[in-house]
Coordinates of C-alpha atoms in Angstrom, one line a residue:
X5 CA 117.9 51.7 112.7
X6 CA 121.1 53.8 112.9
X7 CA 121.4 53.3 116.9
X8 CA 120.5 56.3 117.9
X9 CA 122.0 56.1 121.2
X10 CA 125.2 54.7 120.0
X11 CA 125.3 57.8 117.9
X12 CA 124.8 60.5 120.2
X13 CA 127.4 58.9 122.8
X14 CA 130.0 58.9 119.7
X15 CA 129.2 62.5 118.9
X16 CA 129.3 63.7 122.6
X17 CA 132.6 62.0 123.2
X18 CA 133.9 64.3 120.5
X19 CA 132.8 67.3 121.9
X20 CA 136.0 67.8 124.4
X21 CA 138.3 67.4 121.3
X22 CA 136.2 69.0 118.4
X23 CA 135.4 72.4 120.5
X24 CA 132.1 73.7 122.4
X25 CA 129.8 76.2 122.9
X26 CA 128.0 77.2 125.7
X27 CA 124.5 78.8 126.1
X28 CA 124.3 82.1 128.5
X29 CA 121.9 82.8 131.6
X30 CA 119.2 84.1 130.3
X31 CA 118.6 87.9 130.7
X32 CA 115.9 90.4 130.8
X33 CA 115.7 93.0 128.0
X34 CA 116.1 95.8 128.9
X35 CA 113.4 98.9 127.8
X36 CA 114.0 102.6 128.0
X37 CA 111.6 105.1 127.1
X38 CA 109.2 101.9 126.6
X39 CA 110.8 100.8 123.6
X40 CA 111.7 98.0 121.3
X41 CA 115.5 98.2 121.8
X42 CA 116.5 94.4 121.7
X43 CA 119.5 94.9 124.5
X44 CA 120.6 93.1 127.7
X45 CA 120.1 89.4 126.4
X46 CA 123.4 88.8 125.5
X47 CA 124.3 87.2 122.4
X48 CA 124.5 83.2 121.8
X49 CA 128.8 81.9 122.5
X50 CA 129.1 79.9 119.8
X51 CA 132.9 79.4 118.8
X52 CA 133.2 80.2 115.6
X53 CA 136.2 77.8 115.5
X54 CA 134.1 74.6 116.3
X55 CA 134.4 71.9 114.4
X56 CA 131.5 69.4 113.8
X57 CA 132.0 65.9 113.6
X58 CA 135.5 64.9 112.1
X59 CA 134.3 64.4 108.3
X60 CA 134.3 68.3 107.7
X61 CA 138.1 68.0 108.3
X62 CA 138.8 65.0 106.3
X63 CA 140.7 64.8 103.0
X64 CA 139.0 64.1 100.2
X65 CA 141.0 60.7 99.7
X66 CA 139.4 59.7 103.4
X67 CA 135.9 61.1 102.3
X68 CA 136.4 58.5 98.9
X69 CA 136.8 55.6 101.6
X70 CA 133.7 55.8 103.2
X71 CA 131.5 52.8 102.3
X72 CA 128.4 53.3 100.1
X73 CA 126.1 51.3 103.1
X74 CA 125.0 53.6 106.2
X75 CA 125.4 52.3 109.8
X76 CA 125.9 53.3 112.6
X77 CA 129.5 53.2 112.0
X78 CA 129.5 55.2 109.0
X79 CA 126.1 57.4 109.3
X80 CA 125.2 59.8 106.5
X81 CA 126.9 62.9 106.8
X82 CA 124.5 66.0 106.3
X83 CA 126.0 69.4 105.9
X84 CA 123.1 71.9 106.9
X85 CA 123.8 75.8 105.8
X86 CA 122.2 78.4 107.6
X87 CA 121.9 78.2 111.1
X88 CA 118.6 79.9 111.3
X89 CA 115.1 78.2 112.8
X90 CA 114.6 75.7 110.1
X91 CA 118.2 75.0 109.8
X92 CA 118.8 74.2 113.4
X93 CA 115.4 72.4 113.7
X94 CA 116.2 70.4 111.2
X95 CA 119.8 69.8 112.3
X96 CA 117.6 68.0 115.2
X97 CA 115.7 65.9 113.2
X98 CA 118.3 65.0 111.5
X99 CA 120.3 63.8 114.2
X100 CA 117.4 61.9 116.1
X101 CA 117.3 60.0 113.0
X102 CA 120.7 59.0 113.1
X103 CA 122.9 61.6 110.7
X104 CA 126.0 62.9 111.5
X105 CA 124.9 66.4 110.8
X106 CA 126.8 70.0 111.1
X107 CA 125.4 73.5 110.6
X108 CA 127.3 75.9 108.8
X109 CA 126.2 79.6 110.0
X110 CA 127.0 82.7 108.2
X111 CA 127.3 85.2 111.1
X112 CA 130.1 85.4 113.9
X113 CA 127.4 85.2 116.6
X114 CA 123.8 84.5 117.7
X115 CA 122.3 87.6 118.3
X116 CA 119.3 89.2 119.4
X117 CA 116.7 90.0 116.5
X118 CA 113.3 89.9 115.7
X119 CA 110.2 90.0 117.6
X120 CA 107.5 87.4 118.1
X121 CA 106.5 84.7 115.6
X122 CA 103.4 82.9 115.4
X123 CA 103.9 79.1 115.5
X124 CA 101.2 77.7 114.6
X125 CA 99.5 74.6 116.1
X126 CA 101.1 72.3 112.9
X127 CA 104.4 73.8 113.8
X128 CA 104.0 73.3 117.8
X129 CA 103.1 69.7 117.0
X130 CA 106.1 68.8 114.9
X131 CA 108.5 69.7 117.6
X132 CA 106.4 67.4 120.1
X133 CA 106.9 64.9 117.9
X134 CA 110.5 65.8 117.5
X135 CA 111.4 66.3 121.1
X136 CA 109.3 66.3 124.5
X137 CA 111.6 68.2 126.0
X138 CA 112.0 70.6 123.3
X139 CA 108.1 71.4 123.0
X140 CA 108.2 72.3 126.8
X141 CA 111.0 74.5 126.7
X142 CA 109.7 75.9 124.0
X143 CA 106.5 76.1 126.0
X144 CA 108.6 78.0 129.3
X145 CA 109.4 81.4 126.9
X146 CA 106.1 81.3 124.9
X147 CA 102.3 82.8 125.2
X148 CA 99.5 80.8 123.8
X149 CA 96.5 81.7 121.9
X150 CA 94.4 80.0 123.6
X151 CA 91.6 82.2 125.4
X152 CA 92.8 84.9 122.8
X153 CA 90.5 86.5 120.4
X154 CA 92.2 87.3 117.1
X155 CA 90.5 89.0 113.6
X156 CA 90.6 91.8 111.5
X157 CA 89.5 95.7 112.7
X158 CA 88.7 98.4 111.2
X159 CA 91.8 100.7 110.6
X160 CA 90.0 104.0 110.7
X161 CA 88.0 103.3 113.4
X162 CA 89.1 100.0 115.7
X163 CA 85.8 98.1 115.6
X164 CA 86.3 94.5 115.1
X165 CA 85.2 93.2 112.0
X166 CA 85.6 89.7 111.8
X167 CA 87.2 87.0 114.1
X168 CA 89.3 84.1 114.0
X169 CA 88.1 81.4 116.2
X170 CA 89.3 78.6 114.0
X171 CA 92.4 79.8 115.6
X172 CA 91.5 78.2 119.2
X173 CA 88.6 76.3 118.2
X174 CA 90.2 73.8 115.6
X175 CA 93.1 72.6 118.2
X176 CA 90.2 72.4 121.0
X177 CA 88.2 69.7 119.1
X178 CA 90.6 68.0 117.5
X179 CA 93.2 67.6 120.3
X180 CA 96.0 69.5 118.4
X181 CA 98.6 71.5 120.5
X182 CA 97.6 75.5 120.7
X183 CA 99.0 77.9 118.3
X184 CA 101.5 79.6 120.5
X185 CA 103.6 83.4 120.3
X186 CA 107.2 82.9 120.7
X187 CA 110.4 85.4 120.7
X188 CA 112.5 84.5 117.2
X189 CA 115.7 84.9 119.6
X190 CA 114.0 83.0 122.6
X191 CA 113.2 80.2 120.4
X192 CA 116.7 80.1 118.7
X193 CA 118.4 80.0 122.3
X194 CA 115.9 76.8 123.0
X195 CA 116.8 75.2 119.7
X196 CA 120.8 75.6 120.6
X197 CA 119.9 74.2 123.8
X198 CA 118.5 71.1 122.8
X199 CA 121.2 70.9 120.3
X200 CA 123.5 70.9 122.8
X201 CA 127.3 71.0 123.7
X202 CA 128.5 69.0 120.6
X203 CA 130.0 71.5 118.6
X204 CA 127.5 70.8 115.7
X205 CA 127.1 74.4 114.8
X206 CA 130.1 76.2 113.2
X207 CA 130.1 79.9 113.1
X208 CA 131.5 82.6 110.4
X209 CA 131.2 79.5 107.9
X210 CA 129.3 80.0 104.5
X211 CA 128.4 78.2 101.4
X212 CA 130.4 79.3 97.7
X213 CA 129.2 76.7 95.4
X214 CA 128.7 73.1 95.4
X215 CA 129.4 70.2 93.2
X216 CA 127.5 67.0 93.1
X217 CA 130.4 64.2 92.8
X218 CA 130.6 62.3 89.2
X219 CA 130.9 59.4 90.8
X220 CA 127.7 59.8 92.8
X221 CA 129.1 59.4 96.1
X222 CA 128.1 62.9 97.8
X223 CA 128.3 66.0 97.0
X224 CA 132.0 68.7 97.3
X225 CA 130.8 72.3 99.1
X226 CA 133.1 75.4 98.6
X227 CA 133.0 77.5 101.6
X228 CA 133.6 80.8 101.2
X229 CA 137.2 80.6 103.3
X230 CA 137.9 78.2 101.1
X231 CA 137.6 75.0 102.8
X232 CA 135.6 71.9 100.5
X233 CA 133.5 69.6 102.4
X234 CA 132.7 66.0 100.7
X235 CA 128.9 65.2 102.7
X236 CA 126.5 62.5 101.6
X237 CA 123.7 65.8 101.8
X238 CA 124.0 69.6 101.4
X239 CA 120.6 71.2 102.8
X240 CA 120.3 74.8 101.8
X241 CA 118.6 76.5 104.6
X242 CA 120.3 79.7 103.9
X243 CA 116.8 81.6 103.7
X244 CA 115.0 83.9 101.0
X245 CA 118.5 85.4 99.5
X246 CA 120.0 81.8 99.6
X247 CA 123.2 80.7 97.5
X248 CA 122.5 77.4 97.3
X249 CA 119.2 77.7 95.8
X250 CA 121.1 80.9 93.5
X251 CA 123.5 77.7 91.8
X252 CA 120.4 75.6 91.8
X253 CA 118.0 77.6 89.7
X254 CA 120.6 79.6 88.2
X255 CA 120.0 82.4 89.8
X256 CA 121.9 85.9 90.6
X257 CA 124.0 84.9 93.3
X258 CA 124.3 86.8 96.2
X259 CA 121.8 89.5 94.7
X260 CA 119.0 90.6 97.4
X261 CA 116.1 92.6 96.3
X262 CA 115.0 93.7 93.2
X263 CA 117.9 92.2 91.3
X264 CA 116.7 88.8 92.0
X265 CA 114.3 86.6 91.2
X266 CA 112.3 86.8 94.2
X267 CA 108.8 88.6 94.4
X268 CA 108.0 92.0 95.6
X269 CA 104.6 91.8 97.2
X270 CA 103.6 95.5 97.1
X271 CA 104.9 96.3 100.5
X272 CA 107.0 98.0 102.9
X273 CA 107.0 96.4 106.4
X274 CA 107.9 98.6 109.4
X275 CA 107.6 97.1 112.7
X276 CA 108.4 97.6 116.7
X277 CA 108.1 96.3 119.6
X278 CA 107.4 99.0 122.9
X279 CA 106.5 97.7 126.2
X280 CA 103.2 99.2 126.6
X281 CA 99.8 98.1 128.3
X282 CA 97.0 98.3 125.9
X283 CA 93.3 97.3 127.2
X284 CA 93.9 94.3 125.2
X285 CA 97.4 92.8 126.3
X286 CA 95.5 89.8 127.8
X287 CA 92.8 89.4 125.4
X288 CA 93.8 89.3 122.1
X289 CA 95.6 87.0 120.2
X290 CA 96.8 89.6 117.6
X291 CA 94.7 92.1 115.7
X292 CA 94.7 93.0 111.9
X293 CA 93.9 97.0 111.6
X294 CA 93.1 97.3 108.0
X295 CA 92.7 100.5 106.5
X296 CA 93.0 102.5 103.1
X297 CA 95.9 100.9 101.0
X298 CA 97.6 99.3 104.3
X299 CA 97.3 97.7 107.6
X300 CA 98.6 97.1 110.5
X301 CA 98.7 94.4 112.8
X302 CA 99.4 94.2 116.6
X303 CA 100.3 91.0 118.7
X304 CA 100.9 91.2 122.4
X305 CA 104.5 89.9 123.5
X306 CA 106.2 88.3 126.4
X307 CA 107.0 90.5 129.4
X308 CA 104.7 93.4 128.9
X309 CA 105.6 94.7 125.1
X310 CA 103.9 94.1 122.0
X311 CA 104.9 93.4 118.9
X312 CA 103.5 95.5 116.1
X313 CA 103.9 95.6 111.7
X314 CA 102.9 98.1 109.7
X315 CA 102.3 96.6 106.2
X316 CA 103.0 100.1 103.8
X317 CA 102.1 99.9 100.4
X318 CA 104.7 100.7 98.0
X319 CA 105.0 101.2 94.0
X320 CA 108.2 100.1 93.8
X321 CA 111.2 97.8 95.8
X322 CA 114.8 99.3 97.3
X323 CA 113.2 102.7 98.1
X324 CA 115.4 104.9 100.6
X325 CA 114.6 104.1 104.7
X326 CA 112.9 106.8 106.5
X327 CA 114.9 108.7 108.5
X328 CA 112.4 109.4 111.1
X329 CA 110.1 106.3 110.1
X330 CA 107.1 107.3 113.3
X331 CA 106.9 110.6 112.0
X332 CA 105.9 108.9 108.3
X333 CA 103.9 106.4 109.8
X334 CA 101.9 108.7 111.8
X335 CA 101.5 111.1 108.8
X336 CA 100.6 108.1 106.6
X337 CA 98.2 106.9 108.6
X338 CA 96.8 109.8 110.2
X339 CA 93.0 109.3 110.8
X340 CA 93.4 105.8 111.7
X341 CA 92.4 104.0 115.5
X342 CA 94.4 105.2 118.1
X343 CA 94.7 101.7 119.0
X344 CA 97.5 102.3 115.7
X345 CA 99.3 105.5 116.6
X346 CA 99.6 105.2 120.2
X347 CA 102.1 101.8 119.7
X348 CA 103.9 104.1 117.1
X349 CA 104.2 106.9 119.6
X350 CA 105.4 104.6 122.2
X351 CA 108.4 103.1 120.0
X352 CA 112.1 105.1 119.5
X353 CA 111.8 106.2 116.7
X354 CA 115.7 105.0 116.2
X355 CA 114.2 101.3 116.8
X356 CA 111.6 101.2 114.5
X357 CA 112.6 98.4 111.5
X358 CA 111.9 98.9 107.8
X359 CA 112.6 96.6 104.8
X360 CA 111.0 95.1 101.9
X361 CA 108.5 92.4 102.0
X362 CA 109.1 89.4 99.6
X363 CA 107.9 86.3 98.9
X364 CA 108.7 83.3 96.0
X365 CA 106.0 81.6 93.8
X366 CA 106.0 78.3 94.0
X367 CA 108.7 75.7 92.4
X368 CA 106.1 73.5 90.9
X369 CA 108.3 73.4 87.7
X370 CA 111.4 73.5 89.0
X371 CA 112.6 70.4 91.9
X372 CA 114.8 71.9 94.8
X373 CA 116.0 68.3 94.5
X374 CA 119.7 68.5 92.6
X375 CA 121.4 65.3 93.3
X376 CA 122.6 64.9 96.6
X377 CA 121.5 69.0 97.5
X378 CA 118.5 70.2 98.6
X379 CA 116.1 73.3 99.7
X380 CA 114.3 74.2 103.2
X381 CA 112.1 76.8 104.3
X382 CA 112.7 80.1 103.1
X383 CA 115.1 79.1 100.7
X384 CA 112.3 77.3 98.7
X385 CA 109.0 78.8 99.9
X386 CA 108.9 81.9 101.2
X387 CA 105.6 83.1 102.3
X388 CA 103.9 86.1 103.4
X389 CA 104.0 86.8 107.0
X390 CA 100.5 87.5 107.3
X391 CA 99.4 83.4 107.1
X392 CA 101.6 82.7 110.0
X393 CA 103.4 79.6 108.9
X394 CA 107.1 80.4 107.9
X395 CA 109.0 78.7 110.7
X396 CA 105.8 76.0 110.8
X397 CA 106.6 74.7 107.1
X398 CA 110.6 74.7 107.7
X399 CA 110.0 72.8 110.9
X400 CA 107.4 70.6 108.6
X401 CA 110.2 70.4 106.3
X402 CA 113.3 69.2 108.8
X403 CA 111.0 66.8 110.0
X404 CA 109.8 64.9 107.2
X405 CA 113.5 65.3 105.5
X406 CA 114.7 63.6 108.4
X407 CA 112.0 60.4 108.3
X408 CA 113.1 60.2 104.5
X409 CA 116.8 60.0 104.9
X410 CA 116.5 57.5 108.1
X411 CA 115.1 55.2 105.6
X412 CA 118.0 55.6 103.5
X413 CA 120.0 52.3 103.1
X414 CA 122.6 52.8 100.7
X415 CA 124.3 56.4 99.9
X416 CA 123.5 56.1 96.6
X417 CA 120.0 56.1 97.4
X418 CA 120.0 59.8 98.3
X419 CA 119.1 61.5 95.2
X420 CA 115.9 59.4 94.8
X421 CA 115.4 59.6 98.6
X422 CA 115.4 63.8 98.1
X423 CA 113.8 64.0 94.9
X424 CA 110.8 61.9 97.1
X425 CA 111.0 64.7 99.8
X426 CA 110.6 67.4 96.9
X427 CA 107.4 65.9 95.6
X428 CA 105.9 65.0 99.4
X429 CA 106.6 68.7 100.4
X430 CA 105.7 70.8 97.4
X431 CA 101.7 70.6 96.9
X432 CA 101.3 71.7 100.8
X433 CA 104.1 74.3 100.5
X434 CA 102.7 75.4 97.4
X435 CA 99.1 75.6 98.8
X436 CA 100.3 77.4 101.7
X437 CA 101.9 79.9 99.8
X438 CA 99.4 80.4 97.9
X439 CA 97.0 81.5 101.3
X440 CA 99.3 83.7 102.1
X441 CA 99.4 85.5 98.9
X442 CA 95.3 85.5 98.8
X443 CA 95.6 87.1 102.1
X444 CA 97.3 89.9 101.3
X445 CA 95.3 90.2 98.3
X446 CA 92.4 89.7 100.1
X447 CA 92.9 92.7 102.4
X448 CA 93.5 94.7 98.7
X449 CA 90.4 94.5 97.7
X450 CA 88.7 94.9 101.0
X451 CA 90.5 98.4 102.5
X452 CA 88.9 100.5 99.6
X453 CA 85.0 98.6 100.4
X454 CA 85.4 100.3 104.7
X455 CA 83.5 102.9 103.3
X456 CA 80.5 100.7 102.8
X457 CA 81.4 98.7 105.7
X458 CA 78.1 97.3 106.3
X459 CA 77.0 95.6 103.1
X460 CA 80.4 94.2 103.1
X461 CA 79.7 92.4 106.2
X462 CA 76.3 91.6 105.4
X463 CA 76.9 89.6 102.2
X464 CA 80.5 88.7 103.4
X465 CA 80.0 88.2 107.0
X466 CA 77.7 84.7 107.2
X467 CA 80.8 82.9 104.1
X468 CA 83.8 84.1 106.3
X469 CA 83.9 81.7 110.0
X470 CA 84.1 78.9 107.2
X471 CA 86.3 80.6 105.1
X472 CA 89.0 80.9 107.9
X473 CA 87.8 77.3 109.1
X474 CA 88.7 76.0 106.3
X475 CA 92.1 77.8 106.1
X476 CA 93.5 77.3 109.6
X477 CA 92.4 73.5 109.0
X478 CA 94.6 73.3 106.3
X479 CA 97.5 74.4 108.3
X480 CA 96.8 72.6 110.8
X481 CA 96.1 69.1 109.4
X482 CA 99.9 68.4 109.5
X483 CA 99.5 67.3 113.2
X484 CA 102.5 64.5 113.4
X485 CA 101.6 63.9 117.2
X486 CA 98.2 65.4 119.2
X487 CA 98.1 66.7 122.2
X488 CA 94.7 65.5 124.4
X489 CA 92.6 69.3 125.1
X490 CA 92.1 69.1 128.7
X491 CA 96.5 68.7 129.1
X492 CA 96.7 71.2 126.2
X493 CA 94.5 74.0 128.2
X494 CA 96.3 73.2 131.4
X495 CA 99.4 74.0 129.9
X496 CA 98.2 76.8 128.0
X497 CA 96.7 78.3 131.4
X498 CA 99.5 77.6 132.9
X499 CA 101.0 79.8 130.2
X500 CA 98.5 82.6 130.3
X501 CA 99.4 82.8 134.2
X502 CA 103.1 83.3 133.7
X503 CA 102.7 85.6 131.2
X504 CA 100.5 87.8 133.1
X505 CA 103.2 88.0 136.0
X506 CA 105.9 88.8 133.4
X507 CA 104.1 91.7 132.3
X508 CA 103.0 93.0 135.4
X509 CA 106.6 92.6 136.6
X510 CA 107.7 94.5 133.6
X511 CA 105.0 97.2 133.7
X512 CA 105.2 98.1 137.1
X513 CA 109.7 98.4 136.5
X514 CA 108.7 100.9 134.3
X515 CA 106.1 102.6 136.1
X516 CA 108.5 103.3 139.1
X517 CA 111.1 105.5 136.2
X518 CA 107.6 107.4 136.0
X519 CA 107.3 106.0 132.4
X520 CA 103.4 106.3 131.1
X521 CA 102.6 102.7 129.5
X522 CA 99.0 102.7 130.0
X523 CA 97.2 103.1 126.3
X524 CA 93.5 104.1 125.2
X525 CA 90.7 103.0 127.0
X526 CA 88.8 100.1 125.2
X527 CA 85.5 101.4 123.4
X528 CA 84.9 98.6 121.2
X529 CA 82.5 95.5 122.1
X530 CA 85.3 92.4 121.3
X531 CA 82.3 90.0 120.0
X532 CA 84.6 87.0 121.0
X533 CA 85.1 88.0 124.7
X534 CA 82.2 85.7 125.9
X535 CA 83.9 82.2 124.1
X536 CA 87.5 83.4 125.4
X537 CA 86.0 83.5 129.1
X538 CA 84.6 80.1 128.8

């Protein structure tokens, strides 16, 4: 309705004049001593002088004169902070649907960070529906799940407990696209690739405060250099410690921790990620080692590494990092599978990652609706990392944003049109939330039962394949566009093939410095192995 193609040929013909950035060659990583250290992929050129379309520029006597009907001539103008994954996906959306849209990003560069997220098959359909070529892409630098076993193992001993075929088995039947493992800083570079060289994202540029207009026609953002932008829509996708959710609720601004108002979930999470060849690397999907008071979960990576949390309970929030966090880990959690220690063994001990784990009860009292502002992702519904859905619901959340707004007729429709988008979004966010939270809990009350192991999985055992049915169906039944099964496994095998060769590539780099990669021989019966081989 807001000529789509008109659009983008107006906003690429301002690229030459508005400033560019430009997307490096992709690089190996490099490893030594097998470990995690995220170096060699250099970082994401975006100037951090580029200017998005002209409006962020405009006096505020120009921003008055723009009519209170959106065309194509005079498109909404959406100012997106935080140019993380939701915020860049949704900077997509947005513009497919006909917004002028920029991306305010805190930092002075994209760099490399993180380790593999799961995105899960509701996730992997929204960007097909979003973008063809943006779910392949996506596809090139990702491993599926698909014939992968994942589940929950013993901590002490490494014996699988219980499995998760819902995982593989829901998208199989119903013809939804495969959960899939993909690099946070892979799928970043992607997401800035199908952006593209328009100068929509502006570096070193953050949020202060906003104003929604008394005269209802947008809404005045203070940046923090000073700068105020008038835009028809302020998205806050500024993540967990976000400012414009801060001025929303009325909130500590700017206070991370246990100063704010998010919630501590009982947990320490320290995490690596070693190349290393495990009996499993192939197999598995990711494993959940649960134990006495923790657990620890492992999920194999691209090009021979694999990713691995160790979820450490703690009393209390802002306690001092480790100095020599594998010597605690393997002291806290001596006794436990070697399938455990010998991926803390293989990390540097200089790499290993530690930090807090928080989450945010649901807003079902409060809108993230104010006026012409609103919330995304993290900033409104943070979740637990363990239900696999963080960058799914912000992607969920960019997309149906955008099919809201592209209705919009009128700028004065906006409010109503965002207060809608809080009430479509917040019973599924809030429900997904709320799995995550049971999951951790879950695991609470299980870790002290190992001893009794076997009634536990006699009484338990028979209720739980429906249990996690009925879970992973949930997630998944936000399926925007399917995917028949018989393409879907192609491409998964396809998938499964590349990654293979990565690894082996990798592995056999490493083997040649006379580094030892090869991990503990595999003495546990995987009861899954006979689905995953047909």
């Amino acid at each position: 309705r807001l000529g789509l193609s008109t659009q983008r040929a107006r906003m690429a013909a301002l690229a030459p004049k508005i400033g560019a950035f430009a997307l490096p060659a992709q690089a190996p990583r490099s490893r030594k001593h097998a470990a995690s250290k995220r170096i060699g992929r250099p970082a994401s050129s975006v100037s951090p002088i580029a200017a998005a379309p002209g409006w962020l520029s405009e006096t505020k006597l120009s921003a008055e004169s723009v009519p209170d009907s959106v065309s194509t001539d005079a498109p909404l103008r959406v100012l997106v902070a935080g140019g993380g994954l939701g915020g860049l996906f949704a900077a997509i959306c947005l513009r497919n649907a006909g917004a002028d849209v920029a991306v305010i990003e805190r930092t002075a560069t994209y760099r490399p960070f993180g380790g593999p997220i799961q995105l899960a098959s509701n996730g992997v359909s929204t960007i097909k529906a979003t973008s063809e070529s943006l779910f392949r892409r996506v596809h090139e630098v990702a491993r599926p799940f698909w014939r992968t076993t994942s589940g929950i193992r013993d901590g002490l001993k490494g014996n699988w407990m219980f499995t998760f075929g819902a995982i593989t088995e829901l998208p199989d039947e119903q013809d939804f696209p495969f959960s899939i493992c993909v690099d946070r800083s892979d799928l970043q570079d992607v997401l800035l690739e199908e952006i593209g060289d328009v100068g929509i994202v502006n570096m070193e540029s953050a949020v202060a405060k906003y104003e929604n207009r008394k005269d209802g026609n947008g809404v005045d953002v203070t940046l923090e250099d000073g700068r105020v932008i008038t835009a028809d829509v302020l998205v806050g996708a500024d993540g967990i410690w976000s400012k414009v959710r801060a001025q929303m609720f009325d909130e500590p601004s700017g206070v991370k921790g246990a100063g704010s108002t998010a919630s501590f979930t009982g947990y320490k999470l320290y995490s690596g990620l070693p190349l290393f060849k495990p009996y499993y690397y192939e197999d598995v999907g990711y494993s959940a080692f649960i134990g006495p008071d923790h657990y620890f979960v492992t999920c194999p990576d691209r090009a021979g590494r694999v990713q691995w949390y160790g979820f450490i309970k703690a009393t209390q929030p802002n306690t001092t990092d480790k100095e020599n966090p594998a010597a605690f880990l393997e002291e806290t959690l001596k006794g436990w599978a070697p399938e455990v220690l010998e991926l803390i063994r293989a990390t540097d001990p200089n790499e290993i990652e530690q930090r807090d784990l928080w989450d945010r009860f649901p807003s079902v009292t409060k809108s993230w609706a104010d006026g012409n502002v609103t919330l995304l992702g993290d900033s409104c519904h943070a979740t637990m990392p363990n239900i696999g859905q963080g960058a799914g619901l912000a992607f969920e959340d960019g997309y149906e944003l955008a099919k809201i707004l592209e209705k919009v007729e009128n700028r004065s429709e906006v409010p109503s049109a965002l207060d809608s988008f809080y009430k479509k979004r917040i019973l599924r966010t809030a429900a997904v939330q709320g799995l995550g939270r049971m999951n951790s809990e879950a695991i609470k009350i299980l870790t002290p039962l190992l001893p009794i192991r076997p009634l536990v999985e006699y009484f338990i055992g028979p209720f739980l394949p429906l249990v996690f049915r009925t879970q992973f169906g949930y997630c998944y039944s936000f399926c925007p566009q399917k995917m028949d099964a018989r393409e879907a496994r192609a491409l998964a095998d396809d998938m499964r093939a590349r990654h293979k060769k990565e690894a082996e590539a990798a592995w056999a780099e490493a083997e040649g410095r006379g580094i030892q990669l090869t991990g503990v021989e595999n003495k546990h019966e995987n009861p899954a192995l006979e689905v995953i081989a047909n």
